[in-house]
PDB file of C-alpha atoms in Angstrom:
ATOM      1  CA  THR Z  73     -21.841 -14.557   4.394  1.00 71.00           C
ATOM      2  CA  LYS Z  74     -20.919 -13.065   7.735  1.00 81.00           C
ATOM      3  CA  LYS Z  75     -17.202 -13.863   7.365  1.00 82.00           C
ATOM      4  CA  PRO Z  76     -14.893 -10.866   7.795  1.00 79.00           C
ATOM      5  CA  THR Z  77     -13.073  -9.398   4.814  1.00 77.00           C
ATOM      6  CA  ILE Z  78      -9.317  -9.817   4.934  1.00 74.00           C
ATOM      7  CA  PHE Z  79      -7.319  -6.858   3.669  1.00 71.00           C
ATOM      8  CA  ARG Z  80      -3.751  -7.352   2.495  1.00 69.00           C
ATOM      9  CA  ALA Z  81      -1.510  -4.343   2.042  1.00 69.00           C
ATOM     10  CA  THR Z  82       1.201  -4.856  -0.569  1.00 70.00           C
ATOM     11  CA  GLN Z  83       3.689  -2.620  -2.314  1.00 73.00           C
ATOM     12  CA  GLN Z  84       2.450  -1.402  -5.669  1.00 76.00           C
ATOM     13  CA  TRP Z  85       4.074  -0.114  -8.872  1.00 79.00           C
ATOM     14  CA  PHE Z  86       2.605   2.845 -10.728  1.00 84.00           C
ATOM     15  CA  ALA Z  87       3.148   4.192 -14.242  1.00 84.00           C
ATOM     16  CA  SER Z  88       2.574   7.817 -15.109  1.00 88.00           C
ATOM     17  CA  VAL Z  89      -0.112   7.942 -17.791  1.00 89.00           C
ATOM     18  CA  GLU Z  90       1.208  11.324 -18.939  1.00 89.00           C
ATOM     19  CA  GLY Z  91       4.007   9.637 -20.897  1.00 86.00           C
ATOM     20  CA  PHE Z  92       1.739   7.440 -23.020  1.00 89.00           C
ATOM     21  CA  ARG Z  93      -1.782   8.909 -22.835  1.00 92.00           C
ATOM     22  CA  PRO Z  94      -2.052   9.952 -26.541  1.00 94.00           C
ATOM     23  CA  GLN Z  95      -0.847   6.541 -27.747  1.00 94.00           C
ATOM     24  CA  ALA Z  96      -3.190   4.733 -25.356  1.00 92.00           C
ATOM     25  CA  LEU Z  97      -6.176   6.770 -26.532  1.00 94.00           C
ATOM     26  CA  ASP Z  98      -5.261   6.047 -30.168  1.00 95.00           C
ATOM     27  CA  ALA Z  99      -4.957   2.335 -29.356  1.00 94.00           C
ATOM     28  CA  ILE Z 100      -8.399   2.320 -27.732  1.00 94.00           C
ATOM     29  CA  ASP Z 101      -9.845   3.325 -31.115  1.00 93.00           C
ATOM     30  CA  THR Z 102      -8.335   0.243 -32.791  1.00 94.00           C
ATOM     31  CA  VAL Z 103     -10.008  -2.309 -30.498  1.00 91.00           C
ATOM     32  CA  GLN Z 104     -13.359  -3.962 -31.154  1.00 90.00           C
ATOM     33  CA  TRP Z 105     -14.928  -3.723 -27.699  1.00 89.00           C
ATOM     34  CA  MET Z 106     -17.207  -6.460 -26.390  1.00 87.00           C
ATOM     35  CA  PRO Z 107     -19.388  -5.157 -24.895  1.00 87.00           C
ATOM     36  CA  ALA Z 108     -19.148  -1.792 -26.624  1.00 87.00           C
ATOM     37  CA  ALA Z 109     -19.635   0.011 -23.291  1.00 88.00           C
ATOM     38  CA  GLY Z 110     -16.140  -1.113 -22.303  1.00 90.00           C
ATOM     39  CA  GLU Z 111     -14.652   1.463 -24.657  1.00 93.00           C
ATOM     40  CA  LYS Z 112     -16.332   4.358 -22.855  1.00 93.00           C
ATOM     41  CA  ARG Z 113     -15.142   3.037 -19.494  1.00 91.00           C
ATOM     42  CA  ILE Z 114     -11.477   2.538 -20.444  1.00 91.00           C
ATOM     43  CA  ARG Z 115     -11.386   5.830 -22.363  1.00 94.00           C
ATOM     44  CA  SER Z 116     -12.696   7.697 -19.330  1.00 93.00           C
ATOM     45  CA  MET Z 117     -10.113   6.051 -17.076  1.00 89.00           C
ATOM     46  CA  THR Z 118      -7.279   6.774 -19.514  1.00 91.00           C
ATOM     47  CA  GLU Z 119      -8.295  10.400 -20.004  1.00 93.00           C
ATOM     48  CA  GLY Z 120      -8.749  11.103 -16.305  1.00 89.00           C
ATOM     49  CA  ARG Z 121      -5.883   9.334 -14.538  1.00 87.00           C
ATOM     50  CA  SER Z 122      -2.442  10.677 -13.894  1.00 89.00           C
ATOM     51  CA  ASP Z 123      -1.043   7.395 -12.532  1.00 89.00           C
ATOM     52  CA  TRP Z 124      -2.015   3.785 -13.214  1.00 84.00           C
ATOM     53  CA  CYS Z 125      -1.332   0.885 -10.871  1.00 81.00           C
ATOM     54  CA  ILE Z 126       0.438  -1.727 -12.982  1.00 76.00           C
ATOM     55  CA  SER Z 127       1.248  -4.280 -10.295  1.00 72.00           C
ATOM     56  CA  ARG Z 128      -2.116  -5.306  -8.911  1.00 63.00           C
ATOM     57  CA  GLN Z 129      -3.520  -6.834 -12.106  1.00 53.00           C
ATOM     58  CA  ARG Z 130      -1.426  -9.948 -11.581  1.00 56.00           C
ATOM     59  CA  ILE Z 131      -4.295 -12.296 -12.381  1.00 58.00           C
ATOM     60  CA  TRP Z 132      -4.338 -11.420 -16.087  1.00 57.00           C
ATOM     61  CA  GLY Z 133      -0.781 -10.332 -16.609  1.00 57.00           C
ATOM     62  CA  VAL Z 134       2.700 -11.501 -15.869  1.00 62.00           C
ATOM     63  CA  PRO Z 135       4.713 -10.734 -12.760  1.00 66.00           C
ATOM     64  CA  ILE Z 136       6.909  -7.658 -12.800  1.00 68.00           C
ATOM     65  CA  PRO Z 137      10.472  -9.010 -12.571  1.00 70.00           C
ATOM     66  CA  VAL Z 138      11.973  -6.862  -9.851  1.00 75.00           C
ATOM     67  CA  PHE Z 139      14.884  -7.779  -7.634  1.00 79.00           C
ATOM     68  CA  TYR Z 140      15.775  -6.110  -4.365  1.00 80.00           C
ATOM     69  CA  LYS Z 141      19.217  -5.639  -2.895  1.00 81.00           C
ATOM     70  CA  LYS Z 142      19.831  -7.745   0.209  1.00 84.00           C
ATOM     71  CA  ASP Z 143      21.628  -4.943   2.019  1.00 88.00           C
ATOM     72  CA  ASN Z 144      19.051  -2.295   0.996  1.00 85.00           C
ATOM     73  CA  PRO Z 145      15.617  -3.824   0.290  1.00 80.00           C
ATOM     74  CA  SER Z 146      14.124  -0.442  -0.576  1.00 81.00           C
ATOM     75  CA  GLU Z 147      16.436  -0.193  -3.611  1.00 82.00           C
ATOM     76  CA  THR Z 148      15.378  -2.146  -6.659  1.00 80.00           C
ATOM     77  CA  LEU Z 149      17.533  -3.725  -9.337  1.00 79.00           C
ATOM     78  CA  MET Z 150      15.667  -3.399 -12.588  1.00 78.00           C
ATOM     79  CA  ASP Z 151      17.440  -2.430 -15.767  1.00 78.00           C
ATOM     80  CA  GLU Z 152      17.434  -3.342 -19.443  1.00 80.00           C
ATOM     81  CA  GLU Z 153      20.094  -6.015 -18.988  1.00 83.00           C
ATOM     82  CA  SER Z 154      18.190  -7.886 -16.268  1.00 80.00           C
ATOM     83  CA  MET Z 155      14.924  -7.629 -18.235  1.00 78.00           C
ATOM     84  CA  ARG Z 156      16.538  -9.064 -21.388  1.00 82.00           C
ATOM     85  CA  HIS Z 157      17.992 -11.944 -19.337  1.00 83.00           C
ATOM     86  CA  ILE Z 158      14.598 -12.819 -17.897  1.00 77.00           C
ATOM     87  CA  ILE Z 159      12.871 -12.632 -21.283  1.00 77.00           C
ATOM     88  CA  SER Z 160      15.412 -14.913 -22.952  1.00 79.00           C
TER      89      SER Z 160
END
């Protein structure tokens, strides 16, 4: 097709892999990968990344419940209490 590609810039959330890398690598070993090549790919990504974008995979996950203050939209309201309320 000759239709132009539309790019959409959105805010993203990142998690530092440093805090959970060993556990993630251990978990990779417990999965039966189909196809088996998937294990090599995810292991390489987990070993080599310092940060992981956790907000763009919306299609297979659930939305990240984040609220923004009306008077200061750059400040988020996300704490254990609000998360527990949403889950229940």
